[in-house]
PDB file of C-alpha atoms in Angstrom:
ATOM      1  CA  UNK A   1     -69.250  31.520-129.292  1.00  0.00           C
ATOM      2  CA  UNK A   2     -69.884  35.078-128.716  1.00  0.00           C
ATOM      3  CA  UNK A   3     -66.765  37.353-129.718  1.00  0.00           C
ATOM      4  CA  UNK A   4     -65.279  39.695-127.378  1.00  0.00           C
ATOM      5  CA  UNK A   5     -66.462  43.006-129.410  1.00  0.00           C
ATOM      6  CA  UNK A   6     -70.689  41.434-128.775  1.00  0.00           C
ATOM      7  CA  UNK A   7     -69.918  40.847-125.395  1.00  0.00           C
ATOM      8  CA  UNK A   8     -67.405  44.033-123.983  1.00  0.00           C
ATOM      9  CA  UNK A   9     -67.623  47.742-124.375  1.00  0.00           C
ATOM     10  CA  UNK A  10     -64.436  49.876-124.342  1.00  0.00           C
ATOM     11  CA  UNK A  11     -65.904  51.925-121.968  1.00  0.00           C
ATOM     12  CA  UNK A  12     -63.876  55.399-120.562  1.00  0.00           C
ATOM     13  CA  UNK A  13     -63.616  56.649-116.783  1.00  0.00           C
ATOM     14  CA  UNK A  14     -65.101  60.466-117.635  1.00  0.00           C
ATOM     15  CA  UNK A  15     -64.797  61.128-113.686  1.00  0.00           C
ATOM     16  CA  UNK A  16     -63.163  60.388-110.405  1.00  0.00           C
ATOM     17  CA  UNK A  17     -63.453  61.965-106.913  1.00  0.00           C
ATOM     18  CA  UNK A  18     -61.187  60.844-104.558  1.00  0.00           C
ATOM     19  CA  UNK A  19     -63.817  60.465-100.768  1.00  0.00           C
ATOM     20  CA  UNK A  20     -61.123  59.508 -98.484  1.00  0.00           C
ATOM     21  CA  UNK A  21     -58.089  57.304 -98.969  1.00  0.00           C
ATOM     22  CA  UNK A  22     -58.880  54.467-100.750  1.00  0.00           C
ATOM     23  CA  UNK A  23     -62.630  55.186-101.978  1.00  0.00           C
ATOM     24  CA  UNK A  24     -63.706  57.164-104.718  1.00  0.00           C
ATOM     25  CA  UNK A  25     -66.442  57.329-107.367  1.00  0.00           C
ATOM     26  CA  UNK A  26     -66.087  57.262-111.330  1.00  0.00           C
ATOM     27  CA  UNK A  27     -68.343  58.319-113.553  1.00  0.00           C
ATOM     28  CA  UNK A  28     -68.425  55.782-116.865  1.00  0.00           C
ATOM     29  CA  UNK A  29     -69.515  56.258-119.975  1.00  0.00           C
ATOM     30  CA  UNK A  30     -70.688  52.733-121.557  1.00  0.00           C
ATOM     31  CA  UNK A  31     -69.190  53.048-124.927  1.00  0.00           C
ATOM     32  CA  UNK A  32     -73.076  52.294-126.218  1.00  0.00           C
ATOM     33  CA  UNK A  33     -76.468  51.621-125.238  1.00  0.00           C
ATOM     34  CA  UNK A  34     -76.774  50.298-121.556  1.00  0.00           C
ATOM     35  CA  UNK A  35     -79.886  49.234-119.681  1.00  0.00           C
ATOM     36  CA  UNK A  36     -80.512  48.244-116.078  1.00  0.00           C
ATOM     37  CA  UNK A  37     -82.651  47.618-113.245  1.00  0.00           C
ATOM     38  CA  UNK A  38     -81.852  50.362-110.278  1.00  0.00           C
ATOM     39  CA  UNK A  39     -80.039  47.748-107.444  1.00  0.00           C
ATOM     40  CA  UNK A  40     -78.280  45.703-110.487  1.00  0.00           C
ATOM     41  CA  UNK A  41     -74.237  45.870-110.867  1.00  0.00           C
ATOM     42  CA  UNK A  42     -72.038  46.219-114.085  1.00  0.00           C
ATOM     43  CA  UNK A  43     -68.563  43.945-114.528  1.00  0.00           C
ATOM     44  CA  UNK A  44     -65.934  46.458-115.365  1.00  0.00           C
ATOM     45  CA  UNK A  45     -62.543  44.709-116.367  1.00  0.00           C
ATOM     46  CA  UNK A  46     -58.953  45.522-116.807  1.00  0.00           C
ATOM     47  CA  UNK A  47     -56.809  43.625-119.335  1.00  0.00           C
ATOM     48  CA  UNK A  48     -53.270  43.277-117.766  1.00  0.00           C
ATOM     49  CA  UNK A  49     -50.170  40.976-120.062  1.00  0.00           C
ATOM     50  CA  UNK A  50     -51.721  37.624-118.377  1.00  0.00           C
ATOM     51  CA  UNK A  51     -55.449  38.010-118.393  1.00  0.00           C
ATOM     52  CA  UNK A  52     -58.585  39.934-117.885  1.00  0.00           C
ATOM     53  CA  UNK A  53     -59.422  40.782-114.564  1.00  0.00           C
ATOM     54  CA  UNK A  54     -62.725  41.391-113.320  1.00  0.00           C
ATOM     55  CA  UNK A  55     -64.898  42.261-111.080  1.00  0.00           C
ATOM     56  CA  UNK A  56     -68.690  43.505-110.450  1.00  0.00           C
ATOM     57  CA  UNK A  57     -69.596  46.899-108.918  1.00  0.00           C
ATOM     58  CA  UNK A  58     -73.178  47.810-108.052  1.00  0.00           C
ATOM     59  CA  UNK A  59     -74.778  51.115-109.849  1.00  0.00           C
ATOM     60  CA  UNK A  60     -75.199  54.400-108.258  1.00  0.00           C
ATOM     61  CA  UNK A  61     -76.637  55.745-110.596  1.00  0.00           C
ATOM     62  CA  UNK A  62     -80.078  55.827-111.920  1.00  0.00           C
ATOM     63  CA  UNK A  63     -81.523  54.315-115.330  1.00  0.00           C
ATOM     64  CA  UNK A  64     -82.613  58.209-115.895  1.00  0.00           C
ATOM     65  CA  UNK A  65     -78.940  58.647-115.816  1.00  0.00           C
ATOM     66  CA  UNK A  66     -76.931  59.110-118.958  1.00  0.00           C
ATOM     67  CA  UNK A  67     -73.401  58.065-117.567  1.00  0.00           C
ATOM     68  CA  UNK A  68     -72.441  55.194-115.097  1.00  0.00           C
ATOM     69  CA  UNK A  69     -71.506  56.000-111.683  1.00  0.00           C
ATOM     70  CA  UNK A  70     -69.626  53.937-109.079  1.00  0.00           C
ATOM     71  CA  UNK A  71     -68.737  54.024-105.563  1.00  0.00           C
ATOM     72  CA  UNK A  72     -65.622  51.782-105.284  1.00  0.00           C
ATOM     73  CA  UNK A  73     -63.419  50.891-102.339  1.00  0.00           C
ATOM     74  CA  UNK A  74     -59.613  50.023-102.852  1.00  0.00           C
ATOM     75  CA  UNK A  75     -59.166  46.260-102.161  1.00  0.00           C
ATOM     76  CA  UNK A  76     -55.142  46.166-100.745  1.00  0.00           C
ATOM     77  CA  UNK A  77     -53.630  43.073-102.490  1.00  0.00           C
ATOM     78  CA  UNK A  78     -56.937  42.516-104.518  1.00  0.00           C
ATOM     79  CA  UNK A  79     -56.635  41.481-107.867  1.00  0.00           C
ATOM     80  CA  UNK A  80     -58.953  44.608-109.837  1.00  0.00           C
ATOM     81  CA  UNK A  81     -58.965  47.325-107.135  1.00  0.00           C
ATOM     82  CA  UNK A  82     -55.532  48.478-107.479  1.00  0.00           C
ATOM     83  CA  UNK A  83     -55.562  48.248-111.177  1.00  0.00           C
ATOM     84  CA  UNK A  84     -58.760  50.551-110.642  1.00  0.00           C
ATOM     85  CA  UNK A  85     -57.526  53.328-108.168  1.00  0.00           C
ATOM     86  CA  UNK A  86     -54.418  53.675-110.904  1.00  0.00           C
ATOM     87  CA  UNK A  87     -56.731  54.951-113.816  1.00  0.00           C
ATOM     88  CA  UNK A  88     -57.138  58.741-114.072  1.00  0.00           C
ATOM     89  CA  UNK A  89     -60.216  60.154-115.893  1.00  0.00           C
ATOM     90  CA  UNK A  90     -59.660  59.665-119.676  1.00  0.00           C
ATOM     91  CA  UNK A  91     -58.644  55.890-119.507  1.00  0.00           C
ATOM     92  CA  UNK A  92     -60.254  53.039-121.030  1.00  0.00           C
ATOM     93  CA  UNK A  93     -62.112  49.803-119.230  1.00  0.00           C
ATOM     94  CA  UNK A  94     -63.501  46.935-120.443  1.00  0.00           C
ATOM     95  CA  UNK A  95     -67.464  46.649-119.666  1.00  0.00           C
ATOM     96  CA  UNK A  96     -69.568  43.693-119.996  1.00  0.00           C
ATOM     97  CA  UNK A  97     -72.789  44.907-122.581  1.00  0.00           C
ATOM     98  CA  UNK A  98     -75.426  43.474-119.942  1.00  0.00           C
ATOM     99  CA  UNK A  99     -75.996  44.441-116.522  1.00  0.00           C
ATOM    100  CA  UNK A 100     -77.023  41.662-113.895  1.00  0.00           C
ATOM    101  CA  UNK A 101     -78.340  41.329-110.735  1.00  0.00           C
ATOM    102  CA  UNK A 102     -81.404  40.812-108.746  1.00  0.00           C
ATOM    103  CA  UNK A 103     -80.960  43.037-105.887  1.00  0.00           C
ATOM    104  CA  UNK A 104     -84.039  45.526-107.077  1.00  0.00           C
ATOM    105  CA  UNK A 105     -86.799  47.203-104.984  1.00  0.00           C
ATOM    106  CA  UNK A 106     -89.491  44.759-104.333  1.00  0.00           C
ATOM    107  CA  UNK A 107     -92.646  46.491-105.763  1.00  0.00           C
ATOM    108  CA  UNK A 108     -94.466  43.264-106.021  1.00  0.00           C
ATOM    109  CA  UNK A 109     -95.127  42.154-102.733  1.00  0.00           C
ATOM    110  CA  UNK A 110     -96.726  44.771-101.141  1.00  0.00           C
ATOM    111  CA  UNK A 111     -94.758  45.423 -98.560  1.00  0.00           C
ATOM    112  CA  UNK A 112     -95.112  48.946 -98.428  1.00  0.00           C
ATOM    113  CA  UNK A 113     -91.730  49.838 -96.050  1.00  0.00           C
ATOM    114  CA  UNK A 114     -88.432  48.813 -97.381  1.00  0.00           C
ATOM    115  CA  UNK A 115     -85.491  48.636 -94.670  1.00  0.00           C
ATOM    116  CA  UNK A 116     -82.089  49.486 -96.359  1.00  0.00           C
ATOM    117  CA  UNK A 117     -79.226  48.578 -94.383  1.00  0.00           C
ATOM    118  CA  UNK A 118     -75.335  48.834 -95.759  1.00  0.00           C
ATOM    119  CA  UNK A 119     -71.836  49.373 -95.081  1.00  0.00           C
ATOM    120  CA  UNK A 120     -69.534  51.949 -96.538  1.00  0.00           C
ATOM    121  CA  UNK A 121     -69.871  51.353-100.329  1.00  0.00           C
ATOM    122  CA  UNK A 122     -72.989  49.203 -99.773  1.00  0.00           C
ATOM    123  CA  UNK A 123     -74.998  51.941 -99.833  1.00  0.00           C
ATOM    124  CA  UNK A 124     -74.728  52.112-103.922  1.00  0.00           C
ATOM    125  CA  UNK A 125     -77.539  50.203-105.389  1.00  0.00           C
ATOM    126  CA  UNK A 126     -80.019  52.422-102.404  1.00  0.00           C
ATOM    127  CA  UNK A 127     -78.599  55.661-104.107  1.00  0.00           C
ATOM    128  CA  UNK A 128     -79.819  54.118-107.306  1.00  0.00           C
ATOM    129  CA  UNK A 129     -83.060  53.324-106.169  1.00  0.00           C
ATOM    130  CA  UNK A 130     -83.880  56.534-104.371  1.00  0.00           C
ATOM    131  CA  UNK A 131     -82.543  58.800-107.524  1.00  0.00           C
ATOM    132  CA  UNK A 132     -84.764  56.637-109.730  1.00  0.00           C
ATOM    133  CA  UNK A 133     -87.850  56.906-107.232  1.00  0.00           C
ATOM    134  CA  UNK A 134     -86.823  61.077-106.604  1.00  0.00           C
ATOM    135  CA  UNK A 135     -87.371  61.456-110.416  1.00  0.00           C
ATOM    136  CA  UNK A 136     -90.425  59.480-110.598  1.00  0.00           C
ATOM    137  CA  UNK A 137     -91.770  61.241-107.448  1.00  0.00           C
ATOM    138  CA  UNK A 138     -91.100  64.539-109.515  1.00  0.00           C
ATOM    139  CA  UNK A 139     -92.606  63.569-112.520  1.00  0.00           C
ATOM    140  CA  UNK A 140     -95.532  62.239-110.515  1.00  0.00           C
ATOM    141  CA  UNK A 141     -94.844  58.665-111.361  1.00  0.00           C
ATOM    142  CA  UNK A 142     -93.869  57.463-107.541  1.00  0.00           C
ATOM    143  CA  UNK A 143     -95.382  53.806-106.607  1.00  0.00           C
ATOM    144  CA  UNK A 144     -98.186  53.550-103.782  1.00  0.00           C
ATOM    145  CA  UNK A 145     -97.898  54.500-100.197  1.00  0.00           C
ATOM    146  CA  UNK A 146     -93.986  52.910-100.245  1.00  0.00           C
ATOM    147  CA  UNK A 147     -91.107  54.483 -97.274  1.00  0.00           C
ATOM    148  CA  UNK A 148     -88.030  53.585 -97.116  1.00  0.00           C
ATOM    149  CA  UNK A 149     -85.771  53.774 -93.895  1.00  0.00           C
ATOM    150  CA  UNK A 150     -81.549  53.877 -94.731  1.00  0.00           C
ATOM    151  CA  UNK A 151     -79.183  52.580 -92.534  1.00  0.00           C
ATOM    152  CA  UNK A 152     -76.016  53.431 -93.558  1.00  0.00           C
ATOM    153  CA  UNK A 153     -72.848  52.426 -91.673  1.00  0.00           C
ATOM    154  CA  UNK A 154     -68.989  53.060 -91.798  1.00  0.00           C
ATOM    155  CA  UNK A 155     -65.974  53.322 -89.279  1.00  0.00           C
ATOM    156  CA  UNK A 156     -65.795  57.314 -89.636  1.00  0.00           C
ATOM    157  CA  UNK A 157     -67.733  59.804 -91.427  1.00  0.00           C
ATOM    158  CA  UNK A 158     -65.820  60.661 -94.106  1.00  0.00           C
ATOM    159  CA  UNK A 159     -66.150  57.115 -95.760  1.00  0.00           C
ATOM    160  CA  UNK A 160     -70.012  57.707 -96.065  1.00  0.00           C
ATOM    161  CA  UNK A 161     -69.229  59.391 -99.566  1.00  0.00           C
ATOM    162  CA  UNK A 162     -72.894  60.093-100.409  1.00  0.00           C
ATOM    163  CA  UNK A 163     -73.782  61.364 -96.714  1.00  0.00           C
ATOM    164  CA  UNK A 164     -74.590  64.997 -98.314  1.00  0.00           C
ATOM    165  CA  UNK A 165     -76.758  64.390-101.039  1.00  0.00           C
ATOM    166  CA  UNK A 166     -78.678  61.534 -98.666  1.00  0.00           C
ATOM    167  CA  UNK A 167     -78.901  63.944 -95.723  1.00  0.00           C
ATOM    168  CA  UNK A 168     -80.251  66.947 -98.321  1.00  0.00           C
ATOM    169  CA  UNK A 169     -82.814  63.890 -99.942  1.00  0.00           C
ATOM    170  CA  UNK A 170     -84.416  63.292 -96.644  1.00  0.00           C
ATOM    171  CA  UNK A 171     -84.785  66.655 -95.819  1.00  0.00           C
ATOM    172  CA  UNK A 172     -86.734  67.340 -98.849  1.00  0.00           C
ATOM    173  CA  UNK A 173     -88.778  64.323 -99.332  1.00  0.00           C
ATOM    174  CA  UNK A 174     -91.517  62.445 -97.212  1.00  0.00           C
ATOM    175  CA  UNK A 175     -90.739  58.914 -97.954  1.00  0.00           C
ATOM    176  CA  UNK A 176     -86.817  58.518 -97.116  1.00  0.00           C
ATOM    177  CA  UNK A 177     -85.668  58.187 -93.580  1.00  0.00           C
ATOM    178  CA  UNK A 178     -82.003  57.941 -92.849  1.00  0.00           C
ATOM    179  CA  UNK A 179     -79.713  57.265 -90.402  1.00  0.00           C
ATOM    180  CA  UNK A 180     -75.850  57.250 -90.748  1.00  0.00           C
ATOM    181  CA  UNK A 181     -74.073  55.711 -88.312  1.00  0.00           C
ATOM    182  CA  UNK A 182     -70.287  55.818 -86.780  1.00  0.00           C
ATOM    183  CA  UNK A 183     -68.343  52.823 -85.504  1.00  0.00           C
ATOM    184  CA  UNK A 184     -65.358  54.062 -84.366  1.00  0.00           C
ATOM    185  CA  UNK A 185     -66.878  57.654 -83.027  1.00  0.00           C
ATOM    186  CA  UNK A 186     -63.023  58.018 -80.952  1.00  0.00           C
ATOM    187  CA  UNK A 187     -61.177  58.509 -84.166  1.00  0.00           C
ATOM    188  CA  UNK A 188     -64.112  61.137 -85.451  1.00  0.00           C
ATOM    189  CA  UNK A 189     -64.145  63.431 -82.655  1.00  0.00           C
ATOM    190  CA  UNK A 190     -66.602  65.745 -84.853  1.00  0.00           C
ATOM    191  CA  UNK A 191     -69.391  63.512 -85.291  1.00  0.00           C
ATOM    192  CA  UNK A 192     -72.593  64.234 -83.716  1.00  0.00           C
ATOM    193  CA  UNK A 193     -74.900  61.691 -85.174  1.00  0.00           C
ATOM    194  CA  UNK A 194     -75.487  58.261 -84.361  1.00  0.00           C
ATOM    195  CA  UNK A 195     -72.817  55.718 -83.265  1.00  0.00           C
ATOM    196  CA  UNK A 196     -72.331  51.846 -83.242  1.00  0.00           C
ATOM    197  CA  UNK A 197     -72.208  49.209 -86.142  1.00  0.00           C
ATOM    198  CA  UNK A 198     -75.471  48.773 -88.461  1.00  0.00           C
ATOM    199  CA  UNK A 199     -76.099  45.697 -86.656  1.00  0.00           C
ATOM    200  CA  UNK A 200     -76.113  47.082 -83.392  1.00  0.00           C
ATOM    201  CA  UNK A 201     -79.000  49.961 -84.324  1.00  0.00           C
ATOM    202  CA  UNK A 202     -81.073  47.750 -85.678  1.00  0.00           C
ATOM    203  CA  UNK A 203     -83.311  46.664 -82.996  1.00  0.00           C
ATOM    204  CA  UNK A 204     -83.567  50.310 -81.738  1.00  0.00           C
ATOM    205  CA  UNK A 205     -84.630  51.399 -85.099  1.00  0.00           C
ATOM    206  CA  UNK A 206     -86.815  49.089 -86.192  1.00  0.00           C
ATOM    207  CA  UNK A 207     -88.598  49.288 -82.721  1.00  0.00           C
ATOM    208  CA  UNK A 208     -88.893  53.527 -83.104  1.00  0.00           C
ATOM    209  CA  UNK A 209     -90.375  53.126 -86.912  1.00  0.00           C
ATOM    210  CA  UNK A 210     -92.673  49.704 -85.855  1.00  0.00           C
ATOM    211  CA  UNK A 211     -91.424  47.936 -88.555  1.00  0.00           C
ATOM    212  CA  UNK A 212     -91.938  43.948 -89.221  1.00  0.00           C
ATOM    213  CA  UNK A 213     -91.770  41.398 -91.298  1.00  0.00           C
ATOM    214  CA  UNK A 214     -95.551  41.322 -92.346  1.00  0.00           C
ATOM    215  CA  UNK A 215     -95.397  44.929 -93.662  1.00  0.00           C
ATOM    216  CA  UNK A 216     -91.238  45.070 -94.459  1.00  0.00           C
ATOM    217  CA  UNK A 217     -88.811  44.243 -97.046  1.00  0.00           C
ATOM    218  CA  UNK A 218     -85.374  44.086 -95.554  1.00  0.00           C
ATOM    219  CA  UNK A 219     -82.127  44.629 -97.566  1.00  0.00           C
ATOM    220  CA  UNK A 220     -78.856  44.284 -96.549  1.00  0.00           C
ATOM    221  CA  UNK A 221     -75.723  44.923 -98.459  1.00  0.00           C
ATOM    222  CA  UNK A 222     -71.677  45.190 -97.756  1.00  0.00           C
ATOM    223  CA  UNK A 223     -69.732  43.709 -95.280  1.00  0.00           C
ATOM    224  CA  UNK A 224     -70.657  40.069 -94.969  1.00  0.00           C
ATOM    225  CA  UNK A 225     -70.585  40.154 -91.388  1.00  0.00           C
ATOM    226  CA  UNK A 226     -73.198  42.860 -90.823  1.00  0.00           C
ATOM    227  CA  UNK A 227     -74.998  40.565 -93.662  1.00  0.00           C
ATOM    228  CA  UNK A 228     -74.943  37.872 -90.995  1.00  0.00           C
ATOM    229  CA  UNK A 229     -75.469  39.404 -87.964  1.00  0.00           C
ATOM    230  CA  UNK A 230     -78.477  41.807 -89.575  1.00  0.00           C
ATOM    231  CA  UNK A 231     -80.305  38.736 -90.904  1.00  0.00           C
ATOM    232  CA  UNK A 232     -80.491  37.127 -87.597  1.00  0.00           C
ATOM    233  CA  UNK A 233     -81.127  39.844 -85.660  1.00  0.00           C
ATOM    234  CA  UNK A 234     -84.495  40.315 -88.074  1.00  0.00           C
ATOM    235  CA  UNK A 235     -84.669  36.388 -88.386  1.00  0.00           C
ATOM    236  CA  UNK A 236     -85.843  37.040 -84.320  1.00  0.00           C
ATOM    237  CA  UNK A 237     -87.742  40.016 -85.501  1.00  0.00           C
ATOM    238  CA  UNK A 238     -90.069  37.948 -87.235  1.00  0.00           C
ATOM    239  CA  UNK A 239     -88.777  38.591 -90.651  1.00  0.00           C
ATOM    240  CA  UNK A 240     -88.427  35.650 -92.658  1.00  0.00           C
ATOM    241  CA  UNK A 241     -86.316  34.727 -96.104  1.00  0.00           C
ATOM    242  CA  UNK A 242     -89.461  35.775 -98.418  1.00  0.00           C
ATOM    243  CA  UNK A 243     -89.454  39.736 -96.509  1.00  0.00           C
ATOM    244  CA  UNK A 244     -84.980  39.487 -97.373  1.00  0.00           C
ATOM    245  CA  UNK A 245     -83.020  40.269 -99.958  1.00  0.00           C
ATOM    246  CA  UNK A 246     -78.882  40.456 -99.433  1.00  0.00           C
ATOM    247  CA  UNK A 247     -75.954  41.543-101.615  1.00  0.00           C
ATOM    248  CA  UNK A 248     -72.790  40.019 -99.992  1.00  0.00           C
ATOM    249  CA  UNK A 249     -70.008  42.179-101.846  1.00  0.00           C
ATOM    250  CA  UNK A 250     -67.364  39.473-100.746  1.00  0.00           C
ATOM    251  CA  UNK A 251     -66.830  36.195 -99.427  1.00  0.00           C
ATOM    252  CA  UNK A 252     -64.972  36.279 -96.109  1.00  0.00           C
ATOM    253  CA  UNK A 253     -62.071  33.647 -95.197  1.00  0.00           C
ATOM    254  CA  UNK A 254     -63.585  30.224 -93.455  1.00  0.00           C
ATOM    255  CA  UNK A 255     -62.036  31.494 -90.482  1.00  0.00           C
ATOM    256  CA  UNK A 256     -63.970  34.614 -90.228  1.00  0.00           C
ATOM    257  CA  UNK A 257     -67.235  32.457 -91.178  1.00  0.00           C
ATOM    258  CA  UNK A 258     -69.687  31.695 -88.559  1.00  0.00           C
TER     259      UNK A 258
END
């Protein structure tokens, strides 16, 4: 059996920035050498007098990236969250030595447009993509003819986090498109961009950029409800399970199941 020191780091919260009430970002450094696959998550843990709790949290940042950074959203009554949101920059985590996760940028089928669709902090393992593809674009190294369209979704604007650095991206770039999106537009009087849930854009997006399931890899990540609904909505699009790839970031109630 593998002992604790071969299997945790002792890693250290270098950073946090507070987005709104209840979601921030931390930057991490591992403690040691750390690889992963941009779209794969790390288990961070915090040891309280009974156990160790944990819990896995998709990577913003790049592989290029000498620090981990996360985009985490405070879980009332959850079991890690709380434990989280009380650590101030300086304190110590637990971190699992290998990153998992198969929720990567599929290269290999030759799609060549990859839809990106997410809620709120679902939007991390697209940041980590698109900084890994921004540096490989720089350096000359970007794949073949490959766009990506982002869909990103919250209840007001100021949970989007990342909305600057994704707006400034697109701007600069040819191969990101992206598209934040309000829900509750009445409580964020000072939005001017587009409005509704993810799921209820999708048809008029996909529709404006032509995009199908013979020449499209879908992603979805988040809430598991826009999981649901955004899968069938493309199910009838003619996507099938081969052109999807989902990250449900938790499993809703039966009574909330469909």
């Amino acid at each position: 059996m593998r002992s604790a020191e071969e299997k945790f780091y002792r890693a250290r919260i270098t950073r946090r920035d507070e987005f709104s009430a209840g979601l921030w970002k931390i930057h991490i450094d591992p403690g040691g050498e750390y690889q992963f696959v941009a779209g794969q998550f790390a288990t961070l843990g915090v040891q309280t007098p009974q156990k160790l709790v944990e819990r896995a949290y998709s990577i913003v940042s790049s592989p290029y990236e000498r620090e981990l950074e996360l985009f985490i959203e405070l879980v009332p009554g959850g079991e890690l969250t709380p434990l989280l949101h009380a650590l101030p920059a300086g304190a110590e985590v637990s971190m699992r030595k290998i990153a998992k996760g198969r929720f990567t940028l599929d290269l290999k089928s030759g799609r060549k447009n990859h839809l990106l669709l997410s809620t709120v902090t679902g939007v991390a393992p697209y940041l980590s993509y698109l900084r890994t593809l921004y540096k490989d674009w720089s350096d000359n190294r970007f794949p073949a003819d490959i766009h990506l369209y982002l869909i990103n979704g919250a209840s007001r604007s100021w949970e989007f986090g990342y909305h600057l650095e994704l707006a400034e991206l697109a701007a600069k770039i040819p191969w990101l498109t992206y598209v934040p999106t309000v829900s509750r537009p009445y409580e964020d009087t000072a939005w001017r961009g587009e409005t509704g849930r993810v799921e209820d854009i999708i048809r008029k997006y996909t529709d404006l950029w032509h995009l199908t399931g013979a020449d499209t890899t879908g992603y979805l990540c988040g809430h598991p409800q826009m999981i649901e609904l955004g899968k069938g909505i493309l199910f009838r699009r003619g996507f099938d399970k081969r052109s999807l790839k989902e990250e449900v970031f938790w499993i809703p109630p039966k009574t909330l199941r469909r």
